[in-house]
Tab-separated table of C-alpha atoms in Angstrom:
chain	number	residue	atom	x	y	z
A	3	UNK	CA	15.402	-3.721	-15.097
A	4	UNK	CA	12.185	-5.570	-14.599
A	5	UNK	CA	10.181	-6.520	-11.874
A	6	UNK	CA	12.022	-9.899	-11.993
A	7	UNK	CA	15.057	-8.757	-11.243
A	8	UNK	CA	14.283	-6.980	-7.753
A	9	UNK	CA	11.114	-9.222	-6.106
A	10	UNK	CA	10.965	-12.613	-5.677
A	11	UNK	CA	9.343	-15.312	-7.979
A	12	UNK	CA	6.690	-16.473	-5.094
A	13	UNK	CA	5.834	-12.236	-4.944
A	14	UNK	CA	5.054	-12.021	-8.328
A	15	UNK	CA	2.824	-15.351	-7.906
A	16	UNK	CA	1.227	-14.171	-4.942
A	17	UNK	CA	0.399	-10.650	-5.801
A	18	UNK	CA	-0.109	-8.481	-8.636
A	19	UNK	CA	2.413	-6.320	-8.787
A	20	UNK	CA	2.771	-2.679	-10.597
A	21	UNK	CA	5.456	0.151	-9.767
A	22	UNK	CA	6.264	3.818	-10.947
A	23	UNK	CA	9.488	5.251	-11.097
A	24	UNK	CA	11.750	2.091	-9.802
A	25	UNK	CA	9.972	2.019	-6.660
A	26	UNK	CA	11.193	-2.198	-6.342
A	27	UNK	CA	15.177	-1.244	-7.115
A	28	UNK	CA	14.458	1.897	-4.432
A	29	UNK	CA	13.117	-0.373	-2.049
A	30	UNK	CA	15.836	-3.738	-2.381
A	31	UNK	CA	19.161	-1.486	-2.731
A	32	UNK	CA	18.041	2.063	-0.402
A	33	UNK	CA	16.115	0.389	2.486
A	34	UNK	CA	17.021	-3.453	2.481
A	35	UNK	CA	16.420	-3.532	6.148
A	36	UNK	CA	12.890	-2.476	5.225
A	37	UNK	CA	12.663	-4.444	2.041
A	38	UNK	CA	13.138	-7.641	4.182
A	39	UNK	CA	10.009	-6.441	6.194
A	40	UNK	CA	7.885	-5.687	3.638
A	41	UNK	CA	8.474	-9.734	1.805
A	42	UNK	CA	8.224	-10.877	5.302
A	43	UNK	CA	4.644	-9.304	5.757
A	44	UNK	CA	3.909	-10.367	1.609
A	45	UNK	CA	5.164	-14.055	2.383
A	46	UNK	CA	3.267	-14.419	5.645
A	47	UNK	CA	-0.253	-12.697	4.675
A	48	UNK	CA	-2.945	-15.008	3.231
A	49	UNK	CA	-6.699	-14.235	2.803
A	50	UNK	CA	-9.022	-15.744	4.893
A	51	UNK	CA	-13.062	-16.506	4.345
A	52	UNK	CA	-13.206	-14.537	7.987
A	53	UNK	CA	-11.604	-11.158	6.178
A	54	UNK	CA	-13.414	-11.552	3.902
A	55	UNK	CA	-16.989	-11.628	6.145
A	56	UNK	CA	-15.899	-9.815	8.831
A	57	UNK	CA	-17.088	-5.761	8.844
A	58	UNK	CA	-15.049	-3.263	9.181
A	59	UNK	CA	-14.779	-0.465	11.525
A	60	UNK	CA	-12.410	2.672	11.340
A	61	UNK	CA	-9.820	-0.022	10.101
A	62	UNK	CA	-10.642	-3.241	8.501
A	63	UNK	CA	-9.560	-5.761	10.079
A	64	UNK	CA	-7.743	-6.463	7.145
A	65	UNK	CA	-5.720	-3.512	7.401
A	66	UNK	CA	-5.034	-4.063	11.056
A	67	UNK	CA	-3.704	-7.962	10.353
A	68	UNK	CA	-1.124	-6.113	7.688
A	69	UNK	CA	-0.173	-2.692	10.024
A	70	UNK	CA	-0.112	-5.249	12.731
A	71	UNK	CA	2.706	-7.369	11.107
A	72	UNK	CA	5.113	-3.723	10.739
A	73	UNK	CA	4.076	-2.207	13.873
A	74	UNK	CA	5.688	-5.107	15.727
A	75	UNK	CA	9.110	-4.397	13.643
A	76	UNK	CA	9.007	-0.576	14.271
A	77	UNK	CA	6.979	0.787	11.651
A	78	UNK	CA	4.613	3.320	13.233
A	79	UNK	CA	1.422	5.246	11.568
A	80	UNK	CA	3.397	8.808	11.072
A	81	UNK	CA	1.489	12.159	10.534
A	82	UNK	CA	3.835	14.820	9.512
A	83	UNK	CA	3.970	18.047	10.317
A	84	UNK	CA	4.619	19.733	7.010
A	85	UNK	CA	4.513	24.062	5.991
A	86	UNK	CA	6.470	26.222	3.203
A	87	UNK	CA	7.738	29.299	4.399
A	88	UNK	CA	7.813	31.996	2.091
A	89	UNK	CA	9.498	35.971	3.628
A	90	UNK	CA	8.283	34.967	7.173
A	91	UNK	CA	5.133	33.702	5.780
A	92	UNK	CA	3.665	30.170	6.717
A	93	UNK	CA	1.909	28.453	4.943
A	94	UNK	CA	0.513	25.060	6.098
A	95	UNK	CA	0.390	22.101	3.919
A	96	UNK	CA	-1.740	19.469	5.590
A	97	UNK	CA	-0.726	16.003	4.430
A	98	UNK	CA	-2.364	12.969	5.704
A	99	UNK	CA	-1.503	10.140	8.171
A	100	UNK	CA	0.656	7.240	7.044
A	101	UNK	CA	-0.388	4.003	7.964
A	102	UNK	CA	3.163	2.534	8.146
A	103	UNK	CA	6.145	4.416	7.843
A	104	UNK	CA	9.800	3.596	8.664
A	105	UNK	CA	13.515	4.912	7.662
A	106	UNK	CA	12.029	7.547	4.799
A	107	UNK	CA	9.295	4.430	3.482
A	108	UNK	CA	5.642	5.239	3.575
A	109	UNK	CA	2.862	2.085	3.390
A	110	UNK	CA	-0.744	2.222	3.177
A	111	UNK	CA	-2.826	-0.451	3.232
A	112	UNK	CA	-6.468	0.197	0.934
A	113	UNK	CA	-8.602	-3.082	1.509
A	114	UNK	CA	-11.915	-2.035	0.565
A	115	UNK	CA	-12.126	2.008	0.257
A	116	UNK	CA	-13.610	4.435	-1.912
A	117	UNK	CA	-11.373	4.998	-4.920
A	118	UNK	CA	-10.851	8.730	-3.640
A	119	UNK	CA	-8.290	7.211	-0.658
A	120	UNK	CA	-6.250	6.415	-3.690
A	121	UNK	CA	-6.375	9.975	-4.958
A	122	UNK	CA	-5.499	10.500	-1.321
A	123	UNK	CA	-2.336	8.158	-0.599
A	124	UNK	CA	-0.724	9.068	-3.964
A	125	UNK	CA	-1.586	13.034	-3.290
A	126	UNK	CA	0.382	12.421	0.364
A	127	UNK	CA	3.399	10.348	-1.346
A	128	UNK	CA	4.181	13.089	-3.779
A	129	UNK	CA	3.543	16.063	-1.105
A	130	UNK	CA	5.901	14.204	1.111
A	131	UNK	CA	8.465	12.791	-1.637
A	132	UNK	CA	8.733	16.505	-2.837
A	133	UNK	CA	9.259	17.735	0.724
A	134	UNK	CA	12.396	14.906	1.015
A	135	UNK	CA	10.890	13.010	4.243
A	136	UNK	CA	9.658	9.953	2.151
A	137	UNK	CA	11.904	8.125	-1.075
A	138	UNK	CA	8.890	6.074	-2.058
A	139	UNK	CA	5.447	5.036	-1.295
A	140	UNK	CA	4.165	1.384	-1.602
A	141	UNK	CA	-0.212	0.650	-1.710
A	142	UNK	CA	-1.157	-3.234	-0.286
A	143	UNK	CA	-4.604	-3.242	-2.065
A	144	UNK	CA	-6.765	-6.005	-3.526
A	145	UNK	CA	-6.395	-7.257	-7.343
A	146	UNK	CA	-9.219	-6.867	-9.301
A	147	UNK	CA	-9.705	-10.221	-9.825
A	148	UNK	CA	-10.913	-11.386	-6.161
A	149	UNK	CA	-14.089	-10.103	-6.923
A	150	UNK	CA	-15.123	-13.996	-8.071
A	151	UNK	CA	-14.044	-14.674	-4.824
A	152	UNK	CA	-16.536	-12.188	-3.158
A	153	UNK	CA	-19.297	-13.120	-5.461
A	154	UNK	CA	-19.141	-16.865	-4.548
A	155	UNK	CA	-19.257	-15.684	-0.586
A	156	UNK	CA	-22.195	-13.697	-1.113
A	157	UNK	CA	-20.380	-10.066	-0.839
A	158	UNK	CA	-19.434	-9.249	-4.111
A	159	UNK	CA	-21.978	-5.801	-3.329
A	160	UNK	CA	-19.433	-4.823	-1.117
A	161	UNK	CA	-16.478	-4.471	-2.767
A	162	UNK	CA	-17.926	-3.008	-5.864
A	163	UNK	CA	-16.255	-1.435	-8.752
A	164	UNK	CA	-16.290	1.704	-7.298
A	165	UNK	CA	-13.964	0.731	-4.117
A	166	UNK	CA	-9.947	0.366	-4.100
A	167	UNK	CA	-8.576	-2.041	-6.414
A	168	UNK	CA	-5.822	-2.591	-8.928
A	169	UNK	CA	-7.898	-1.892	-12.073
A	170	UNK	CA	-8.792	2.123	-10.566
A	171	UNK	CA	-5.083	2.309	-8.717
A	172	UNK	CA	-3.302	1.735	-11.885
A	173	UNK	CA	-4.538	4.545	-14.209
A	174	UNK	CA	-3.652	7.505	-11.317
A	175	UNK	CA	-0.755	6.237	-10.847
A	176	UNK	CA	-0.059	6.558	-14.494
A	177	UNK	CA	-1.523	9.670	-14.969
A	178	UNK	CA	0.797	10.898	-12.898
A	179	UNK	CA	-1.157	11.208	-9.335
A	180	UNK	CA	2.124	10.364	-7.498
A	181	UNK	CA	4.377	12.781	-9.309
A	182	UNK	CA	7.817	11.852	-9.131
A	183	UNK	CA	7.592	9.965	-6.272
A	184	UNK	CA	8.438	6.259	-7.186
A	185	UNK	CA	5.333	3.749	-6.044
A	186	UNK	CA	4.812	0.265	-5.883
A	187	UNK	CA	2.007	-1.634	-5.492
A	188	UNK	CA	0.482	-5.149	-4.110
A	189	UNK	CA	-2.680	-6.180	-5.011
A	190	UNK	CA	-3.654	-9.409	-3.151
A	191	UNK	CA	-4.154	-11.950	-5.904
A	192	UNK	CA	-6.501	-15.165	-5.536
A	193	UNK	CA	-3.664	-16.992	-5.131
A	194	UNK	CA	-3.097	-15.854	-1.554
A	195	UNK	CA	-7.308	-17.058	-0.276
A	196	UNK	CA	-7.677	-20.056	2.138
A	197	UNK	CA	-10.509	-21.862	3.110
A	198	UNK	CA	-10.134	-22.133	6.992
């Protein structure tokens, strides 16, 4: 089935969207209670000049408008406590923080990263996917083509081609970054910007 067939028309106009696996049909039929959160956060989110402008700290405040949205329907940034034991032997296998998770559904949000957080995220889903505590990992990033949006606002030097963005998610995810862990992606289109 296609993406048309799980996502809404006004998703698929508002972002660019890519999955591995069947991540949508995992999503809409396993987890509809957190399918529902995830369009709710999609449908509500739009791009403003002052995201654009503003600095970031430890967390964009891009990223905090988006956790912000799923924290207040009882998502929570998870860090797992993961280890393989092997004839009394442990050993530890460190995975990284979650920015949302909920109900066996990771969510990280990559604004405006180096590309090596992707390596990162999509390392984590399949560590945590193989270890059966996640069934699939979704990325909110940006699409590559906002950059004419940050080049007309003077800060196209700061989200270079070298930070997180559709055109350098895509190709790990095909090559096969994520493993078997099903992934889908939303990269915020220009469709979504406002002038405020």
């Amino acid at each position: 089935m296609a993406l048309e067939d799980h996502l809404p028309p006004e998703i698929l106009a508002m972002y660019e969207v890519y999955e591995w696996r069947h991540a949508a049909a995992v999503l809409r039929y396993e987890f509809p209670a957190e399918f529902e959160d995830v369009l709710g956060l999609l449908n509500t989110f739009r791009l403003t000049r002052t995201d654009i402008l503003t600095k970031g700290g430890r967390k964009s405040p891009m990223a905090i408008k988006l956790d912000s949205y799923l924290y207040e329907r009882e998502w929570i940034e998870k860090d797992f406590d993961t280890k393989i034991v092997v004839d009394g032997v442990v050993n530890e296998t460190p995975t990284h923080k979650v920015d949302c998770y909920r109900n066996r559904v990771a969510l990280e949000v990559e604004w405006n990263n180096k590309t090596e957080f992707y390596d990162r995220d999509l390392n984590n889903f399949r560590l945590l996917h193989d270890r059966e505590v996640i069934s699939l990992g979704i990325i909110v990033t940006r699409a590559t083509e906002l950059q004419t949006i940050f080049k007309r606002l003077g800060k196209g030097s700061s989200y270079g081609a070298s930070t997180t963005h559709m055109d350098k998610l895509v190709p790990k995810i095909d090559g096969g970054s994520a493993g078997g862990c099903p992934v889908l992606v939303f990269g915020i289109k220009a469709a979504l910007y406002v002038e405020e």
